[in-house]
Amino acid sequence: MTVETSFLGITLANPLMNASGVHCMTVAEMDELAQSAAGAFVTKTATRDYRAGNPQPRYVDVPLGSINSMGLPNEGLAYYLDYCLARQNQQALQFLSVVGLSYDEIVENLRTIEASDYQGVTEFNLSCPNVPGKPQIAYDFELTERLLTEVFSFFTKPLGLKLPPYFDIAHFDQMAAILNRFPLTYVNCVNSIGNGLYIDVDKEQVVIKPKGGFGGLGGDYIKPTALANVRAFHQRLNPSIKIIGTGGVRTGQDVFEHILCGASLVQVGTALHQEGVGIFERLVAELEAIMEAKGYTCLEDFQGKLREIN
Ligand SMILES: O=C(O)c1[nH]c(=O)[nH]c(=O)c1Cl
């Protein structure tokens, strides 16, 4: 029995990796990920220039997950691109997460990556909920289509999209119809559930400073939504577009559920932030135990095979 998997023809020891934004801001954090049991890693979403991000406190772990309004703090695209270029011969599979603060900056950043010798995967983040005044790109279907049309007029390297959660069947249909028109490597479902609110009852106060306390939710809160988005897009997208499942992964069972819904890889955010990189060994062991108990010998035995009630 094995939890090995392959992505873009590259064999990975397991389907697990970090979620962008968690444990991937600096070289030290990314090196620790690279040395961990994680099958792959992704960088913090980069903008062209360095960003300090929103004022603190801007990330808080809470009993059922986390809330954050980081505001896209990052070292700038060159920092992460240089990191990936320097290590791309040693590391099996790298994911470089990117966005821009404007349409033009997004195009510029993707042109920078295209012009580089980067051989890894690019994750285009369409779903940051925390830059004040910047609505999530992927909730604007027309803008998404316009951006993807321009990007794929020049971008030839493997490209995936980090999507926000959708909550309406019509939106799954509309978005999938757009995505099926482009040669995407994958879609990553889901980013945090945007603009939640967590309250400290003793203080009768919000817990994060930016945006009046509104922030993206992660953790147990979002697993049912994450699973539904993985399932919905797996059912609707061309099989050539893989699904990465993100959201609410804390145990091997959560990993199993995401794969059952159709995920090829599974990312860990909140729980990684809380437990550290040791979580990957634990998740692998727990996933193997579930597969053993069910008599599965590989991920393909159950991947995408969620049953409905007929
Ligand atoms: O505030 C952030 O930096 C952030 N926070 C999130 O929960 N998702 C994102 O994509 C980003 Cl970019």
GROMACS .gro file of C-alpha atoms and ligand atoms in nm:
model
  322
    1MET     CA    1   0.000   0.000   0.000
    2THR     CA    2   0.130   0.345  -0.088
    3VAL     CA    3   0.025   0.710  -0.051
    4GLU     CA    4   0.259   0.805  -0.336
    5THR     CA    5   0.104   1.014  -0.611
    6SER     CA    6   0.211   1.184  -0.928
    7PHE     CA    7   0.140   1.542  -1.034
    8LEU     CA    8   0.245   1.672  -1.374
    9GLY     CA    9   0.425   1.342  -1.419
   10ILE     CA   10   0.636   1.401  -1.106
   11THR     CA   11   0.618   1.135  -0.835
   12LEU     CA   12   0.554   1.270  -0.486
   13ALA     CA   13   0.599   1.073  -0.165
   14ASN     CA   14   0.251   1.177  -0.058
   15PRO     CA   15  -0.027   1.416  -0.167
   16LEU     CA   16   0.030   1.663   0.119
   17MET     CA   17   0.161   2.017   0.115
   18ASN     CA   18   0.120   2.350   0.292
   19ALA     CA   19  -0.149   2.600   0.196
   20SER     CA   20  -0.007   2.923   0.059
   21GLY     CA   21   0.036   3.180   0.332
   22VAL     CA   22   0.115   2.927   0.604
   23HIS     CA   23   0.477   2.852   0.694
   24CYS     CA   24   0.607   2.992   0.363
   25MET     CA   25   0.683   3.363   0.407
   26THR     CA   26   1.063   3.334   0.444
   27VAL     CA   27   1.348   3.115   0.319
   28ALA     CA   28   1.379   2.964   0.667
   29GLU     CA   29   1.013   2.863   0.675
   30MET     CA   30   1.021   2.727   0.319
   31ASP     CA   31   1.343   2.532   0.387
   32GLU     CA   32   1.180   2.376   0.693
   33LEU     CA   33   0.885   2.274   0.473
   34ALA     CA   34   1.119   2.136   0.207
   35GLN     CA   35   1.292   1.924   0.472
   36SER     CA   36   0.963   1.802   0.616
   37ALA     CA   37   0.756   1.501   0.513
   38ALA     CA   38   0.539   1.726   0.293
   39GLY     CA   39   0.521   1.597  -0.064
   40ALA     CA   40   0.551   1.949  -0.209
   41PHE     CA   41   0.532   2.313  -0.100
   42VAL     CA   42   0.393   2.646  -0.214
   43THR     CA   43   0.526   2.996  -0.144
   44LYS     CA   44   0.337   3.283   0.017
   45THR     CA   45   0.144   3.470  -0.253
   46ALA     CA   46   0.379   3.730  -0.400
   47THR     CA   47   0.308   4.076  -0.533
   48ARG     CA   48   0.571   4.256  -0.740
   49ASP     CA   49   0.697   4.459  -0.447
   50TYR     CA   50   0.752   4.385  -0.078
   51ARG     CA   51   0.441   4.437   0.135
   52ALA     CA   52   0.430   4.478   0.513
   53GLY     CA   53   0.062   4.381   0.508
   54ASN     CA   54  -0.211   4.479   0.751
   55PRO     CA   55  -0.151   4.591   1.114
   56GLN     CA   56  -0.133   4.326   1.386
   57PRO     CA   57  -0.307   4.137   1.536
   58ARG     CA   58  -0.401   4.001   1.194
   59TYR     CA   59  -0.400   3.622   1.243
   60VAL     CA   60  -0.565   3.441   1.537
   61ASP     CA   61  -0.610   3.069   1.603
   62VAL     CA   62  -0.953   3.003   1.756
   63PRO     CA   63  -1.116   2.681   1.887
   64LEU     CA   64  -1.269   2.576   1.553
   65GLY     CA   65  -1.002   2.713   1.320
   66SER     CA   66  -0.850   3.052   1.244
   67ILE     CA   67  -0.931   3.401   1.130
   68ASN     CA   68  -0.688   3.620   0.933
   69SER     CA   69  -0.662   3.949   0.758
   70MET     CA   70  -0.291   3.943   0.680
   71GLY     CA   71  -0.323   4.183   0.387
   72LEU     CA   72  -0.084   4.002   0.152
   73PRO     CA   73   0.242   4.060   0.342
   74ASN     CA   74   0.526   3.918   0.134
   75GLU     CA   75   0.890   3.971   0.039
   76GLY     CA   76   0.811   4.049  -0.325
   77LEU     CA   77   0.807   3.824  -0.632
   78ALA     CA   78   1.184   3.826  -0.693
   79TYR     CA   79   1.247   3.682  -0.345
   80TYR     CA   80   1.027   3.377  -0.403
   81LEU     CA   81   1.126   3.333  -0.768
   82ASP     CA   82   1.494   3.338  -0.667
   83TYR     CA   83   1.424   3.084  -0.392
   84CYS     CA   84   1.252   2.848  -0.635
   85LEU     CA   85   1.514   2.893  -0.910
   86ALA     CA   86   1.798   2.816  -0.667
   87ARG     CA   87   1.636   2.493  -0.552
   88GLN     CA   88   1.439   2.366  -0.850
   89ASN     CA   89   1.688   2.085  -0.921
   90GLN     CA   90   1.673   1.949  -0.569
   91GLN     CA   91   1.303   1.980  -0.497
   92ALA     CA   92   1.059   1.749  -0.674
   93LEU     CA   93   0.777   1.994  -0.722
   94GLN     CA   94   0.756   2.363  -0.640
   95PHE     CA   95   0.451   2.591  -0.643
   96LEU     CA   96   0.502   2.967  -0.671
   97SER     CA   97   0.196   3.166  -0.564
   98VAL     CA   98   0.144   3.503  -0.730
   99VAL     CA   99  -0.106   3.784  -0.771
  100GLY     CA  100  -0.087   4.160  -0.832
  101LEU     CA  101  -0.262   4.461  -0.685
  102SER     CA  102  -0.392   4.558  -1.027
  103TYR     CA  103  -0.475   4.393  -1.358
  104ASP     CA  104  -0.155   4.530  -1.509
  105GLU     CA  105   0.060   4.415  -1.219
  106ILE     CA  106  -0.083   4.064  -1.241
  107VAL     CA  107   0.007   4.049  -1.612
  108GLU     CA  108   0.351   4.195  -1.540
  109ASN     CA  109   0.419   3.940  -1.264
  110LEU     CA  110   0.315   3.647  -1.481
  111ARG     CA  111   0.528   3.779  -1.767
  112THR     CA  112   0.822   3.792  -1.523
  113ILE     CA  113   0.769   3.427  -1.432
  114GLU     CA  114   0.721   3.324  -1.796
  115ALA     CA  115   1.047   3.497  -1.893
  116SER     CA  116   1.239   3.318  -1.614
  117ASP     CA  117   1.392   2.969  -1.611
  118TYR     CA  118   1.139   2.861  -1.350
  119GLN     CA  119   1.027   2.504  -1.426
  120GLY     CA  120   0.779   2.464  -1.142
  121VAL     CA  121   0.410   2.532  -1.111
  122THR     CA  122   0.260   2.880  -1.078
  123GLU     CA  123  -0.045   2.926  -0.854
  124PHE     CA  124  -0.238   3.236  -0.956
  125ASN     CA  125  -0.423   3.353  -0.644
  126LEU     CA  126  -0.764   3.483  -0.750
  127SER     CA  127  -0.905   3.481  -0.400
  128CYS     CA  128  -0.728   3.700  -0.147
  129PRO     CA  129  -1.010   3.842   0.068
  130ASN     CA  130  -0.804   4.082   0.276
  131VAL     CA  131  -0.669   4.370   0.069
  132PRO     CA  132  -0.896   4.662   0.162
  133GLY     CA  133  -1.067   4.803  -0.143
  134LYS     CA  134  -0.976   4.501  -0.359
  135PRO     CA  135  -1.270   4.265  -0.417
  136GLN     CA  136  -1.185   3.901  -0.481
  137ILE     CA  137  -1.107   3.856  -0.852
  138ALA     CA  138  -1.274   3.515  -0.872
  139TYR     CA  139  -1.610   3.655  -0.761
  140ASP     CA  140  -1.604   3.870  -1.077
  141PHE     CA  141  -1.662   3.619  -1.359
  142GLU     CA  142  -1.611   3.870  -1.640
  143LEU     CA  143  -1.281   3.993  -1.495
  144THR     CA  144  -1.165   3.635  -1.437
  145GLU     CA  145  -1.236   3.543  -1.799
  146ARG     CA  146  -1.063   3.858  -1.927
  147LEU     CA  147  -0.756   3.793  -1.711
  148LEU     CA  148  -0.725   3.425  -1.807
  149THR     CA  149  -0.764   3.509  -2.176
  150GLU     CA  150  -0.477   3.760  -2.155
  151VAL     CA  151  -0.257   3.538  -1.934
  152PHE     CA  152  -0.289   3.235  -2.160
  153SER     CA  153  -0.204   3.448  -2.463
  154PHE     CA  154   0.158   3.439  -2.339
  155PHE     CA  155   0.196   3.205  -2.039
  156THR     CA  156   0.319   2.854  -2.131
  157LYS     CA  157   0.435   2.712  -1.798
  158PRO     CA  158   0.204   2.501  -1.573
  159LEU     CA  159  -0.057   2.730  -1.416
  160GLY     CA  160  -0.316   2.667  -1.147
  161LEU     CA  161  -0.574   2.892  -0.983
  162LYS     CA  162  -0.643   2.941  -0.609
  163LEU     CA  163  -1.019   2.983  -0.595
  164PRO     CA  164  -1.242   3.120  -0.320
  165PRO     CA  165  -1.530   2.908  -0.197
  166TYR     CA  166  -1.853   2.934  -0.398
  167PHE     CA  167  -2.189   2.878  -0.232
  168ASP     CA  168  -2.432   2.859  -0.523
  169ILE     CA  169  -2.470   2.576  -0.776
  170ALA     CA  170  -2.517   2.832  -1.054
  171HIS     CA  171  -2.177   2.977  -0.962
  172PHE     CA  172  -2.011   2.633  -0.981
  173ASP     CA  173  -2.166   2.598  -1.328
  174GLN     CA  174  -2.068   2.947  -1.445
  175MET     CA  175  -1.711   2.929  -1.314
  176ALA     CA  176  -1.651   2.576  -1.446
  177ALA     CA  177  -1.773   2.683  -1.792
  178ILE     CA  178  -1.513   2.961  -1.790
  179LEU     CA  179  -1.230   2.747  -1.652
  180ASN     CA  180  -1.290   2.466  -1.905
  181ARG     CA  181  -1.194   2.709  -2.180
  182PHE     CA  182  -0.833   2.736  -2.058
  183PRO     CA  183  -0.537   2.493  -2.043
  184LEU     CA  184  -0.515   2.503  -1.665
  185THR     CA  185  -0.306   2.249  -1.478
  186TYR     CA  186  -0.534   2.261  -1.174
  187VAL     CA  187  -0.769   2.459  -0.958
  188ASN     CA  188  -0.713   2.479  -0.583
  189CYS     CA  189  -1.037   2.477  -0.384
  190VAL     CA  190  -1.068   2.663  -0.146
  191ASN     CA  191  -0.913   2.976  -0.003
  192SER     CA  192  -1.042   3.100   0.334
  193ILE     CA  193  -1.412   3.186   0.365
  194GLY     CA  194  -1.382   3.560   0.337
  195ASN     CA  195  -1.492   3.819   0.589
  196GLY     CA  196  -1.599   3.616   0.888
  197LEU     CA  197  -1.610   3.768   1.236
  198TYR     CA  198  -1.478   3.619   1.562
  199ILE     CA  199  -1.561   3.781   1.895
  200ASP     CA  200  -1.377   3.782   2.230
  201VAL     CA  201  -1.680   3.777   2.461
  202ASP     CA  202  -1.489   3.877   2.774
  203LYS     CA  203  -1.360   4.191   2.606
  204GLU     CA  204  -1.675   4.225   2.389
  205GLN     CA  205  -1.431   4.298   2.110
  206VAL     CA  206  -1.316   4.161   1.774
  207VAL     CA  207  -0.985   3.968   1.780
  208ILE     CA  208  -0.803   4.103   1.471
  209LYS     CA  209  -0.724   4.468   1.405
  210PRO     CA  210  -0.770   4.511   1.026
  211LYS     CA  211  -1.108   4.565   0.863
  212GLY     CA  212  -1.297   4.607   1.190
  213GLY     CA  213  -1.219   4.247   1.279
  214PHE     CA  214  -1.345   4.092   0.955
  215GLY     CA  215  -1.116   3.817   0.824
  216GLY     CA  216  -1.086   3.495   0.626
  217LEU     CA  217  -1.193   3.180   0.812
  218GLY     CA  218  -0.992   2.860   0.804
  219GLY     CA  219  -0.997   2.527   0.986
  220ASP     CA  220  -1.289   2.310   1.099
  221TYR     CA  221  -1.534   2.591   1.012
  222ILE     CA  222  -1.473   2.550   0.640
  223LYS     CA  223  -1.430   2.177   0.571
  224PRO     CA  224  -1.788   2.112   0.445
  225THR     CA  225  -1.758   2.408   0.210
  226ALA     CA  226  -1.411   2.303   0.096
  227LEU     CA  227  -1.526   1.946   0.025
  228ALA     CA  228  -1.828   2.070  -0.169
  229ASN     CA  229  -1.611   2.295  -0.387
  230VAL     CA  230  -1.361   2.013  -0.454
  231ARG     CA  231  -1.649   1.781  -0.547
  232ALA     CA  232  -1.836   2.037  -0.757
  233PHE     CA  233  -1.535   2.131  -0.968
  234HIS     CA  234  -1.420   1.770  -0.997
  235GLN     CA  235  -1.763   1.687  -1.140
  236ARG     CA  236  -1.759   1.983  -1.382
  237LEU     CA  237  -1.403   2.038  -1.506
  238ASN     CA  238  -1.222   1.861  -1.789
  239PRO     CA  239  -1.031   1.569  -1.639
  240SER     CA  240  -0.711   1.739  -1.760
  241ILE     CA  241  -0.767   2.008  -1.496
  242LYS     CA  242  -0.671   1.855  -1.162
  243ILE     CA  243  -0.813   1.961  -0.826
  244ILE     CA  244  -0.609   2.051  -0.519
  245GLY     CA  245  -0.814   2.033  -0.201
  246THR     CA  246  -0.759   2.289   0.074
  247GLY     CA  247  -0.969   2.366   0.381
  248GLY     CA  248  -1.033   2.207   0.716
  249VAL     CA  249  -0.759   1.942   0.695
  250ARG     CA  250  -0.649   1.843   1.047
  251THR     CA  251  -0.657   1.461   1.037
  252GLY     CA  252  -0.590   1.173   0.798
  253GLN     CA  253  -0.965   1.134   0.765
  254ASP     CA  254  -0.992   1.492   0.637
  255VAL     CA  255  -0.726   1.411   0.377
  256PHE     CA  256  -0.918   1.096   0.281
  257GLU     CA  257  -1.240   1.295   0.239
  258HIS     CA  258  -1.076   1.554   0.012
  259ILE     CA  259  -0.932   1.279  -0.208
  260LEU     CA  260  -1.268   1.098  -0.211
  261CYS     CA  261  -1.418   1.423  -0.347
  262GLY     CA  262  -1.160   1.428  -0.626
  263ALA     CA  263  -0.852   1.606  -0.492
  264SER     CA  264  -0.515   1.503  -0.638
  265LEU     CA  265  -0.317   1.693  -0.375
  266VAL     CA  266  -0.428   1.818  -0.034
  267GLN     CA  267  -0.306   2.136   0.134
  268VAL     CA  268  -0.292   2.210   0.506
  269GLY     CA  269  -0.320   2.565   0.643
  270THR     CA  270  -0.461   2.635   0.989
  271ALA     CA  271  -0.360   2.299   1.137
  272LEU     CA  272  -0.006   2.338   1.001
  273HIS     CA  273   0.013   2.681   1.163
  274GLN     CA  274  -0.100   2.529   1.493
  275GLU     CA  275   0.101   2.202   1.490
  276GLY     CA  276   0.410   2.276   1.281
  277VAL     CA  277   0.564   2.069   1.002
  278GLY     CA  278   0.546   1.749   1.209
  279ILE     CA  279   0.180   1.737   1.110
  280PHE     CA  280   0.272   1.585   0.773
  281GLU     CA  281   0.407   1.261   0.926
  282ARG     CA  282   0.094   1.234   1.140
  283LEU     CA  283  -0.139   1.290   0.844
  284VAL     CA  284   0.044   1.031   0.632
  285ALA     CA  285   0.025   0.774   0.911
  286GLU     CA  286  -0.344   0.840   0.971
  287LEU     CA  287  -0.425   0.826   0.598
  288GLU     CA  288  -0.235   0.496   0.565
  289ALA     CA  289  -0.429   0.353   0.860
  290ILE     CA  290  -0.761   0.443   0.697
  291MET     CA  291  -0.653   0.294   0.362
  292GLU     CA  292  -0.535  -0.021   0.540
  293ALA     CA  293  -0.866  -0.059   0.722
  294LYS     CA  294  -1.059  -0.015   0.397
  295GLY     CA  295  -0.833  -0.242   0.190
  296TYR     CA  296  -0.712   0.034  -0.045
  297THR     CA  297  -0.358   0.000  -0.186
  298CYS     CA  298  -0.325   0.338  -0.359
  299LEU     CA  299  -0.497   0.679  -0.377
  300GLU     CA  300  -0.653   0.600  -0.714
  301ASP     CA  301  -0.851   0.319  -0.548
  302PHE     CA  302  -1.080   0.583  -0.394
  303GLN     CA  303  -0.991   0.918  -0.557
  304GLY     CA  304  -1.302   1.098  -0.679
  305LYS     CA  305  -1.521   0.797  -0.593
  306LEU     CA  306  -1.757   0.962  -0.345
  307ARG     CA  307  -2.087   0.778  -0.371
  308GLU     CA  308  -2.430   0.944  -0.390
  309ILE     CA  309  -2.749   0.794  -0.256
  310ASN     CA  310  -2.942   0.649  -0.548
  311LIG     O1  311  -0.443   3.821   0.389
  311LIG     C1  312  -0.372   3.745   0.319
  311LIG     O2  313  -0.250   3.763   0.294
  311LIG     C2  314  -0.443   3.625   0.265
  311LIG     N1  315  -0.525   3.559   0.351
  311LIG     C3  316  -0.604   3.455   0.309
  311LIG     O3  317  -0.679   3.395   0.387
  311LIG     N2  318  -0.596   3.414   0.180
  311LIG     C4  319  -0.516   3.475   0.089
  311LIG     O4  320  -0.514   3.434  -0.030
  311LIG     C5  321  -0.434   3.584   0.133
  311LIG    CL1  322  -0.328   3.660   0.019
   0.00000   0.00000   0.00000
